[in-house]
PDB file of C-alpha atoms in Angstrom:
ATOM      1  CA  UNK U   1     -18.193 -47.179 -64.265  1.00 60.00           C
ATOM      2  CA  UNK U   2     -19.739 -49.398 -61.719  1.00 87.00           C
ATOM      3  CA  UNK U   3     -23.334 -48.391 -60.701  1.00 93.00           C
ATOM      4  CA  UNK U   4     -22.618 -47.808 -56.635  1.00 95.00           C
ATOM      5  CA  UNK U   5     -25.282 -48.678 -54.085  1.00 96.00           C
ATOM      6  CA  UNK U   6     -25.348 -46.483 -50.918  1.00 97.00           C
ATOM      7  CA  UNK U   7     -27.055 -47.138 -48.013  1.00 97.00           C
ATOM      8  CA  UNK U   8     -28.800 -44.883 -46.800  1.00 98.00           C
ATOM      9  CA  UNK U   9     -27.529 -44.180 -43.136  1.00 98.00           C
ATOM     10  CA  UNK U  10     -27.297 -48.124 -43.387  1.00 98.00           C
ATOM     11  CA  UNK U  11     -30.471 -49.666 -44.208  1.00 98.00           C
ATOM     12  CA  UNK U  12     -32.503 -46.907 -42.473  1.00 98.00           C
ATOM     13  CA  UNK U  13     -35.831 -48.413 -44.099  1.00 97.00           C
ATOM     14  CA  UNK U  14     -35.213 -51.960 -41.877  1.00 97.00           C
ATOM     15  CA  UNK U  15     -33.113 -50.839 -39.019  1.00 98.00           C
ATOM     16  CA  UNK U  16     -32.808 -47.549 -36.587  1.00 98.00           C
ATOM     17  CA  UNK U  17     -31.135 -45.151 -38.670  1.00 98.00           C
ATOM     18  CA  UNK U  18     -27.169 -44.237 -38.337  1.00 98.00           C
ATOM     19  CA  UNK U  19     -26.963 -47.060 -35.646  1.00 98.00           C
ATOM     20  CA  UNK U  20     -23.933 -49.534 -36.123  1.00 98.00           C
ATOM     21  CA  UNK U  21     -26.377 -51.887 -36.283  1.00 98.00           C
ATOM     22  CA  UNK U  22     -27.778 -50.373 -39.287  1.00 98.00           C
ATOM     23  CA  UNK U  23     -24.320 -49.965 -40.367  1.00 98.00           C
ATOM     24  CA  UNK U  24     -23.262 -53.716 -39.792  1.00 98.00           C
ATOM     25  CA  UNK U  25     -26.507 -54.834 -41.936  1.00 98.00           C
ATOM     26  CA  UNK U  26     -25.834 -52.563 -44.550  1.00 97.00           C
ATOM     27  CA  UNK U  27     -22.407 -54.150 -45.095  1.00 97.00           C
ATOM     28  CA  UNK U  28     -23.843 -57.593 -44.913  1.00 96.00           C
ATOM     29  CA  UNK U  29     -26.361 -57.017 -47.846  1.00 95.00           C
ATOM     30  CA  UNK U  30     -23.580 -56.042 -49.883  1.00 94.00           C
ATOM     31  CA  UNK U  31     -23.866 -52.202 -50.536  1.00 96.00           C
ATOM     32  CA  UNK U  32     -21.220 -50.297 -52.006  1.00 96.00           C
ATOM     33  CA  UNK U  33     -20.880 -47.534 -49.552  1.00 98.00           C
ATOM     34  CA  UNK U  34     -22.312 -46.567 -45.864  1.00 98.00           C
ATOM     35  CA  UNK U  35     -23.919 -42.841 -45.775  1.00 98.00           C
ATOM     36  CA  UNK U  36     -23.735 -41.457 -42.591  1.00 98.00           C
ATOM     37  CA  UNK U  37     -24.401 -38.091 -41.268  1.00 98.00           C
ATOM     38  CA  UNK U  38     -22.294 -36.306 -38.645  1.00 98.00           C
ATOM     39  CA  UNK U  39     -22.540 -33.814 -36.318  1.00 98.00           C
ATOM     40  CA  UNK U  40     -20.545 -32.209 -33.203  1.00 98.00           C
ATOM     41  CA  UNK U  41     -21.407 -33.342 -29.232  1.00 98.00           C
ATOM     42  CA  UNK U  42     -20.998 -30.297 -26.902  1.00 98.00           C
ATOM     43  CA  UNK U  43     -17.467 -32.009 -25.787  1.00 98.00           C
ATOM     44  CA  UNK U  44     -16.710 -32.024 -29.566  1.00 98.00           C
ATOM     45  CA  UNK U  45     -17.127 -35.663 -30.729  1.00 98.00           C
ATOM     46  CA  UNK U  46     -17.958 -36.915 -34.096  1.00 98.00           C
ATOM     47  CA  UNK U  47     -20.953 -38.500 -33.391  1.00 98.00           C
ATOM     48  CA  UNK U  48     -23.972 -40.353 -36.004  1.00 98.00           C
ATOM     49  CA  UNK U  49     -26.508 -38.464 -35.570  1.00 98.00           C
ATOM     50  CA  UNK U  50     -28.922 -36.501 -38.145  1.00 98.00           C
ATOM     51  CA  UNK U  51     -31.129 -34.442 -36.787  1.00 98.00           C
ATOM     52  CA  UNK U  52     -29.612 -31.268 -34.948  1.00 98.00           C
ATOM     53  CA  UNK U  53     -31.784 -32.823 -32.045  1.00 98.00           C
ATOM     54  CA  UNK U  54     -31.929 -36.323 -30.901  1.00 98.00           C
ATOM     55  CA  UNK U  55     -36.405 -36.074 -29.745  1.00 98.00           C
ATOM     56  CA  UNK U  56     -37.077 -38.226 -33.642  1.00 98.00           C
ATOM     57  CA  UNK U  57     -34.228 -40.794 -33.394  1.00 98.00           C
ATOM     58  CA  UNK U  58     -33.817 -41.930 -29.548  1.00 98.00           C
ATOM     59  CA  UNK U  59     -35.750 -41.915 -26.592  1.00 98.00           C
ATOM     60  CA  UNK U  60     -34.274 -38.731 -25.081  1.00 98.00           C
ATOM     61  CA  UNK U  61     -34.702 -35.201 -26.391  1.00 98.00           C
ATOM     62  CA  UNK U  62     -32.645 -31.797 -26.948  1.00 98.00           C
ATOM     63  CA  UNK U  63     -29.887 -30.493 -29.114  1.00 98.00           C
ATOM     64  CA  UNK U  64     -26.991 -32.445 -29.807  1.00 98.00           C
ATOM     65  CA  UNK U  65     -24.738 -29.813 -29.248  1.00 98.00           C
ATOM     66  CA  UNK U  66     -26.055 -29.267 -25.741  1.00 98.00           C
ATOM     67  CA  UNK U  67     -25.352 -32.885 -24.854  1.00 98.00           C
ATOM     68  CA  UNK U  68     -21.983 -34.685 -24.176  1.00 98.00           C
ATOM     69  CA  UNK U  69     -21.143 -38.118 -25.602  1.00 98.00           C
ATOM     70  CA  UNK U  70     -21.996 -39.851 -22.359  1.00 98.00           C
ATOM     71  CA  UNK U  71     -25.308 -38.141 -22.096  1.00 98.00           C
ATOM     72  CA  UNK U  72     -25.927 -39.168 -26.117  1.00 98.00           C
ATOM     73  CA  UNK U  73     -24.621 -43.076 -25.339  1.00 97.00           C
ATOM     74  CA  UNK U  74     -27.377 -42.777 -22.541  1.00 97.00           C
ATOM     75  CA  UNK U  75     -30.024 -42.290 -25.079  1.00 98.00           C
ATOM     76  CA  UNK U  76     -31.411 -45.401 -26.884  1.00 98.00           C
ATOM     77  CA  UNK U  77     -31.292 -44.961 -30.484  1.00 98.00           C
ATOM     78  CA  UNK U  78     -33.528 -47.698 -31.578  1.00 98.00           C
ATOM     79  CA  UNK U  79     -33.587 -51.655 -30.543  1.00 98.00           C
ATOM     80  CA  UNK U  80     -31.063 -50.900 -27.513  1.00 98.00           C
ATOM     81  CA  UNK U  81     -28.436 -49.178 -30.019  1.00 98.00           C
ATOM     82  CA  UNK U  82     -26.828 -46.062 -29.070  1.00 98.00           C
ATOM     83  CA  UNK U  83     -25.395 -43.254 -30.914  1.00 98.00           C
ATOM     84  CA  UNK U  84     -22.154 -44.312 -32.643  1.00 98.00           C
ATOM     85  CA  UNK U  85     -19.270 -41.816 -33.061  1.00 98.00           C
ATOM     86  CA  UNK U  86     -17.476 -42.161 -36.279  1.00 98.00           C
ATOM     87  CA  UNK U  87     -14.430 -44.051 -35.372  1.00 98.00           C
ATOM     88  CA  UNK U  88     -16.807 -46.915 -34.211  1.00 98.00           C
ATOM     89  CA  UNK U  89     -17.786 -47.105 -37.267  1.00 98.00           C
ATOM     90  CA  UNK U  90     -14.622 -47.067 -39.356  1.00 98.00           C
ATOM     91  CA  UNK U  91     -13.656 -49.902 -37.110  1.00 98.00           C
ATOM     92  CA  UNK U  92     -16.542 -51.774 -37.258  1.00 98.00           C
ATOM     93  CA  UNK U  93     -17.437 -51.861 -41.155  1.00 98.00           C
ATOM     94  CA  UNK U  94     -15.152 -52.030 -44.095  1.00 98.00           C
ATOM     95  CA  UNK U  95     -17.054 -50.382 -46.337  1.00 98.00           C
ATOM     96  CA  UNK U  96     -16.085 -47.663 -47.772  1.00 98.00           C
ATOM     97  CA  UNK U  97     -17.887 -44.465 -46.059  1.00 98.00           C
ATOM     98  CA  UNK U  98     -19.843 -41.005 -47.475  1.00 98.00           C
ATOM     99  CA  UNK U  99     -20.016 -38.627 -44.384  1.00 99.00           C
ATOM    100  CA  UNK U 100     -22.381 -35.700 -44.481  1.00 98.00           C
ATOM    101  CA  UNK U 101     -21.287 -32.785 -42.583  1.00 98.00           C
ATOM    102  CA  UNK U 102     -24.051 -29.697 -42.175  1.00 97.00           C
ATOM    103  CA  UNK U 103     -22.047 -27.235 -40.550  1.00 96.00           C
ATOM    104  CA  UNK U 104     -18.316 -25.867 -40.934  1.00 98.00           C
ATOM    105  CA  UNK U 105     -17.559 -26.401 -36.850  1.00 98.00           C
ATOM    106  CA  UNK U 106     -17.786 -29.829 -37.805  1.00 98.00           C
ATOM    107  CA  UNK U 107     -15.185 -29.953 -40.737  1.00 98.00           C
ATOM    108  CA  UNK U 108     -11.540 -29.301 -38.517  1.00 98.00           C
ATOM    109  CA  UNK U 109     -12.749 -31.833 -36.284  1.00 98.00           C
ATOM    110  CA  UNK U 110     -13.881 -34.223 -39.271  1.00 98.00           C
ATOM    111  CA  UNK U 111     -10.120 -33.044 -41.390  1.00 98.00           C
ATOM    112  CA  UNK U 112      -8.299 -34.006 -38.446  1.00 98.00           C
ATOM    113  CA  UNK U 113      -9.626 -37.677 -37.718  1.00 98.00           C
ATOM    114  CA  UNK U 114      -9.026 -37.899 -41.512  1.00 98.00           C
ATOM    115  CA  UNK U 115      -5.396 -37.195 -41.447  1.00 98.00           C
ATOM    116  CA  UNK U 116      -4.419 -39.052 -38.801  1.00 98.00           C
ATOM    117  CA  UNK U 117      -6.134 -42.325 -39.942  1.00 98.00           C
ATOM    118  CA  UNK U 118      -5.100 -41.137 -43.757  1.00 98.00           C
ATOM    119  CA  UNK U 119      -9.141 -41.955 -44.956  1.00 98.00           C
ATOM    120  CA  UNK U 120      -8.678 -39.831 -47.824  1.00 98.00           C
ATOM    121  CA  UNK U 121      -9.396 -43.293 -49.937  1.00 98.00           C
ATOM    122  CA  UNK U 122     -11.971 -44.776 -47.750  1.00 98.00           C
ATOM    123  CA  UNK U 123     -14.356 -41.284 -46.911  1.00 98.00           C
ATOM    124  CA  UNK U 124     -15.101 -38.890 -48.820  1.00 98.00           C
ATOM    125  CA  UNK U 125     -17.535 -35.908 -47.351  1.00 99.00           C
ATOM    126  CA  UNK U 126     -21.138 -34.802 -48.729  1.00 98.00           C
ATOM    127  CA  UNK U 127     -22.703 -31.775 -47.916  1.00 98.00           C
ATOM    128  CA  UNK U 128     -25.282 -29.211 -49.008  1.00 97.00           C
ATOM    129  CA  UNK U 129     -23.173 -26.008 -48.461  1.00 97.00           C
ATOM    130  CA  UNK U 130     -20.303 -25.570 -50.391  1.00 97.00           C
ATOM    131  CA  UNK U 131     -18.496 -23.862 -47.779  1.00 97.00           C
ATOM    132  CA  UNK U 132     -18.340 -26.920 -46.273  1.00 98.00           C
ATOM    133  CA  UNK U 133     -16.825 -28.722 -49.203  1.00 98.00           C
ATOM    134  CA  UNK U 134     -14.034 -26.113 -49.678  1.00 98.00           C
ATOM    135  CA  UNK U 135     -13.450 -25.726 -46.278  1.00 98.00           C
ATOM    136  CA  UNK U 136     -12.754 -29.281 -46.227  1.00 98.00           C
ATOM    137  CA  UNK U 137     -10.649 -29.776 -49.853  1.00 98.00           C
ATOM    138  CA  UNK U 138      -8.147 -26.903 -48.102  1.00 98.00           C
ATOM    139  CA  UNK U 139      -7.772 -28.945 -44.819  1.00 98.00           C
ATOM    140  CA  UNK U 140      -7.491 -32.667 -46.069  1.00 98.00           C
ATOM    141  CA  UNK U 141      -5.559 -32.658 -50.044  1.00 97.00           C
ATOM    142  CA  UNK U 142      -7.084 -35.275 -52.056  1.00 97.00           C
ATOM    143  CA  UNK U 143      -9.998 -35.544 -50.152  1.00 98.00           C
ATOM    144  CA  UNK U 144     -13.241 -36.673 -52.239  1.00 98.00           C
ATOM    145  CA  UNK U 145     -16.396 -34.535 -52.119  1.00 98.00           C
ATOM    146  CA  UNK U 146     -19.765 -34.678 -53.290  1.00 98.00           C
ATOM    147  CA  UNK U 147     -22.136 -31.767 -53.178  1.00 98.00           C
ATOM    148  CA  UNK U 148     -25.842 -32.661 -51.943  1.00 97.00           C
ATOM    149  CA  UNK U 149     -28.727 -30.515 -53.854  1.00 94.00           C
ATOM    150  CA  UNK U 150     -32.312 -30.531 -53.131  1.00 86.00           C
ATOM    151  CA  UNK U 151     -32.683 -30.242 -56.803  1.00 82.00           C
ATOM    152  CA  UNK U 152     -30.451 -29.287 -60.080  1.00 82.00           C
ATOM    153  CA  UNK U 153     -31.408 -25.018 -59.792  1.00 75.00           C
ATOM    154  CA  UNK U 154     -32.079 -23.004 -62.791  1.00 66.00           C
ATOM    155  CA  UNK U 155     -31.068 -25.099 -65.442  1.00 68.00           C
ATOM    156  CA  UNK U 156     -28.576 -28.072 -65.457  1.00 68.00           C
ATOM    157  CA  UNK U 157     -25.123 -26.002 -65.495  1.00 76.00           C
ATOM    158  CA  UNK U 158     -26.677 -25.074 -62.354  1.00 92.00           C
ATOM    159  CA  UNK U 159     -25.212 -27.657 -59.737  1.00 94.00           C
ATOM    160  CA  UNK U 160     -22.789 -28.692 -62.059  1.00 96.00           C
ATOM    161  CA  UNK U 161     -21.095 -24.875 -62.100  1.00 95.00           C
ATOM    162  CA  UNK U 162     -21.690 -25.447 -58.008  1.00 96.00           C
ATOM    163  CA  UNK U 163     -20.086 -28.515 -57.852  1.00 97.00           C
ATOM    164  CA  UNK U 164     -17.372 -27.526 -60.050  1.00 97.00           C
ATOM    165  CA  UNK U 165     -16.614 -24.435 -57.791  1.00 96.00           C
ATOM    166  CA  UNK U 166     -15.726 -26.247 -54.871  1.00 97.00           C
ATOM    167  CA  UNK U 167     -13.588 -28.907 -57.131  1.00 97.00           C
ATOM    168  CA  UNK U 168     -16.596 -31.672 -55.840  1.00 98.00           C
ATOM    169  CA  UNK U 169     -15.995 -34.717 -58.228  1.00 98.00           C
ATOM    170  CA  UNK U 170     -20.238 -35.769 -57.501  1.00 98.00           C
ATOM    171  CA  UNK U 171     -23.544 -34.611 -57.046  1.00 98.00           C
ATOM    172  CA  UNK U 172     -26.244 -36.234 -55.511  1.00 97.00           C
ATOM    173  CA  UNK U 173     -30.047 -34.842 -56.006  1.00 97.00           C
ATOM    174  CA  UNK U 174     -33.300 -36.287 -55.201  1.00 96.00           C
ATOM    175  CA  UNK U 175     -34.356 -38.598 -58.093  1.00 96.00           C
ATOM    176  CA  UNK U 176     -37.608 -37.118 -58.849  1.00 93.00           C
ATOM    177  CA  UNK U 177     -36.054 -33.349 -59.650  1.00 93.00           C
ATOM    178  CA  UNK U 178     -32.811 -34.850 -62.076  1.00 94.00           C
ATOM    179  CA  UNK U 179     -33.453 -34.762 -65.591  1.00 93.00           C
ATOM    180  CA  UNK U 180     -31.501 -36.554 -68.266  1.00 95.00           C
ATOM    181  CA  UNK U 181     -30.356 -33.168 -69.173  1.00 94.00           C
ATOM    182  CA  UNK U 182     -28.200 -32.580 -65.886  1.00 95.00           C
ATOM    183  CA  UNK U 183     -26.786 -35.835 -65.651  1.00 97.00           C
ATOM    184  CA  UNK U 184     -25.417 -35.722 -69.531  1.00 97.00           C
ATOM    185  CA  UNK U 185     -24.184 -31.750 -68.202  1.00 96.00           C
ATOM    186  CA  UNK U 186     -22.893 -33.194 -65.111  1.00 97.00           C
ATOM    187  CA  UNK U 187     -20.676 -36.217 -66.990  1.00 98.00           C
ATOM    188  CA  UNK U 188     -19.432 -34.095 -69.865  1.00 97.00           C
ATOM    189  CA  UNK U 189     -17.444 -31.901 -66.968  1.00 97.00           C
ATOM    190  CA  UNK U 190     -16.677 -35.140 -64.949  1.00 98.00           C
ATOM    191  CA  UNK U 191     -18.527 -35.441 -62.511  1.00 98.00           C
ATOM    192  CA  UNK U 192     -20.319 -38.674 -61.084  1.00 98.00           C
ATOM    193  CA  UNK U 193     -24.105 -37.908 -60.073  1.00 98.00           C
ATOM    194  CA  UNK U 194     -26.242 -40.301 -57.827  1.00 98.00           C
ATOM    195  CA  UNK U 195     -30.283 -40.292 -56.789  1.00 97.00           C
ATOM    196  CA  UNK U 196     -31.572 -40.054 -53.949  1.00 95.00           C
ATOM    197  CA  UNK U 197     -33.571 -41.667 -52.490  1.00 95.00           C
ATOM    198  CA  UNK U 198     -34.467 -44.931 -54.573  1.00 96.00           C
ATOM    199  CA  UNK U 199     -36.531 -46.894 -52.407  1.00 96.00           C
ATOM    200  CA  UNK U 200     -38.465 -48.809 -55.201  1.00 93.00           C
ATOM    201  CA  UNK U 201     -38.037 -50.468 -58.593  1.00 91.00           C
ATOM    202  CA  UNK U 202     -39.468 -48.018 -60.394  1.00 92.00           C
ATOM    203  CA  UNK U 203     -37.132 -45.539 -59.179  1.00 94.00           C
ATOM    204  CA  UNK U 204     -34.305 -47.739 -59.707  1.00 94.00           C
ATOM    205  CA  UNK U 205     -35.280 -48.195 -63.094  1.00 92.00           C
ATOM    206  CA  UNK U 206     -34.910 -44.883 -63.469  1.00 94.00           C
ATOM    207  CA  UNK U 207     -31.656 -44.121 -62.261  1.00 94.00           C
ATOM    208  CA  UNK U 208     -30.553 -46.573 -65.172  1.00 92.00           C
ATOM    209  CA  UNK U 209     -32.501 -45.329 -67.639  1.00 93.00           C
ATOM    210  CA  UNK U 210     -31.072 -41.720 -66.271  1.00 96.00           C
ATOM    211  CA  UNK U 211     -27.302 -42.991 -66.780  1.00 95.00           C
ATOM    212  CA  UNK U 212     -27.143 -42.333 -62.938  1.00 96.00           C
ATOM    213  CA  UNK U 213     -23.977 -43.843 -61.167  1.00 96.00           C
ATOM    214  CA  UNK U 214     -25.611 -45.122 -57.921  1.00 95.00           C
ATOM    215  CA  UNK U 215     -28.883 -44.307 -56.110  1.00 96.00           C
ATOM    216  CA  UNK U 216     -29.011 -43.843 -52.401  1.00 97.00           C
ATOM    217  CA  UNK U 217     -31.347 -46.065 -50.977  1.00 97.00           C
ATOM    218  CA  UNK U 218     -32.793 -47.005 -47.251  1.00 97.00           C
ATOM    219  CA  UNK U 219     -33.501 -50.693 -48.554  1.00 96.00           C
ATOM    220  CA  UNK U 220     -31.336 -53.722 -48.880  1.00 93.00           C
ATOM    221  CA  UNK U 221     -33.610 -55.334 -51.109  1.00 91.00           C
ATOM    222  CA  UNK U 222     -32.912 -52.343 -54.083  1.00 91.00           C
ATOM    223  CA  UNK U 223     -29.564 -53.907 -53.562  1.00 89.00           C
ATOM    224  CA  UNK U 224     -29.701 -57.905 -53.194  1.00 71.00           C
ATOM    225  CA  UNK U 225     -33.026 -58.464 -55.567  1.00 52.00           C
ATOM    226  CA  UNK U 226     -35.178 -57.508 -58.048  1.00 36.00           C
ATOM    227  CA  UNK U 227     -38.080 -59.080 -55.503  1.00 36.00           C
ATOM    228  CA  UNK U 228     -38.988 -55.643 -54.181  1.00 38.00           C
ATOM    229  CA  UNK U 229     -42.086 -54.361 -53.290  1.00 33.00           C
ATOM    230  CA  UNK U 230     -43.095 -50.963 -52.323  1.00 35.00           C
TER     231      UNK U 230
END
């Protein structure tokens, strides 16, 4: 299987994060997938953001869900970008797309956009709460998933019996907490498993020598060359 490279909410490490120009650069530097994160405006778009407040990534401040989009495209969201909803993004990029959704009120809105554009082959959906994931498998059929975990649990079968519960066919965990033992676990019962997040060459070294099959990254360079430096 090919080793994927995801960028990280683009190329978060080089340009503002979840911004389409982040997005756009991402695609030019040749990564294999876009992760984005989304999350619900008060007036119930599907908007790039995230933080459940926008004070760390633009110049304005609050909740997102207490702001409408045309209060969050007011907000400057880093070098004059503003705060992309997701069908800007499917139209601007060709990439294929991982969304991450934190919260179930997000998911009908999220199914919905996915049916009527039929992305079932283009997005699949991350998230750290299963509930989520299943939520989402009942809505869309055939929709990928990946389950996101802070680290494996108690033991390997851990996040693979997790994963394997919500009929997820990846899980991504921070490099640093995967051991060779849950990856093996993880491919025996099918599943793909990427790092995250693999911002040098020593970590990318690792994520071969782990049998990993991608690493999330916020540089292009982990991508294009072997030049990097940390």
């Amino acid at each position: 299987m090919t080793f994927l490279t995801i960028g990280h909410r683009g190329v978060m490490g080089v340009e503002p994060e979840n911004t389409l120009r982040s997005y756009l650069r991402a695609e030019r530097c040749g990564m294999d997938v876009i992760a984005l994160d989304l999350r619900l405006s008060k007036d119930g778009a599907l908007v790039a953001v995230h933080d459940p407040e926008v004070d760390r990534t633009t110049d304005g401040s609050g909740a997102v869900a207490d702001l409408t989009l045309a209060e969050l495209r007011g907000l400057d969201a880093g070098q004059g970008e503003h705060v992309p909803v997701l069908e800007e993004v499917l139209d601007a990029v060709r990439v294929p797309l991982q969304v991450f959704v934190a919260d179930l009120a997000t998911t009908p809105v999220l199914a919905e956009l996915m049916l009527r554009r039929d992305l079932t082959s283009r997005v699949e959906v991350a998230s750290d709460r299963e509930a989520v994931l299943a939520e989402t498998a009942q809505l869309v059929p055939g929709v990928r998933t990946v389950l996101h975990a802070a680290s494996p649990g108690s033991g390997a079968a851990s996040v693979v019996d997790r994963a394997l519960a919500v009929g997820a066919r990846a899980i991504a965990v921070y490099i640093h907490r995967l051991s060779l033992e849950t990856v093996e676990s993880a491919h025996a019962a099918g599943l793909r498993v990427t790092g995250r997040a693999v911002d040098t060459l020593d970590l990318l070294r690792l994520a071969r020598a782990l049998g990993l099959d991608g690493a999330a990254t916020d540089f292009p360079e982990i991508r294009s060359t072997g030049r990097f430096t940390a």
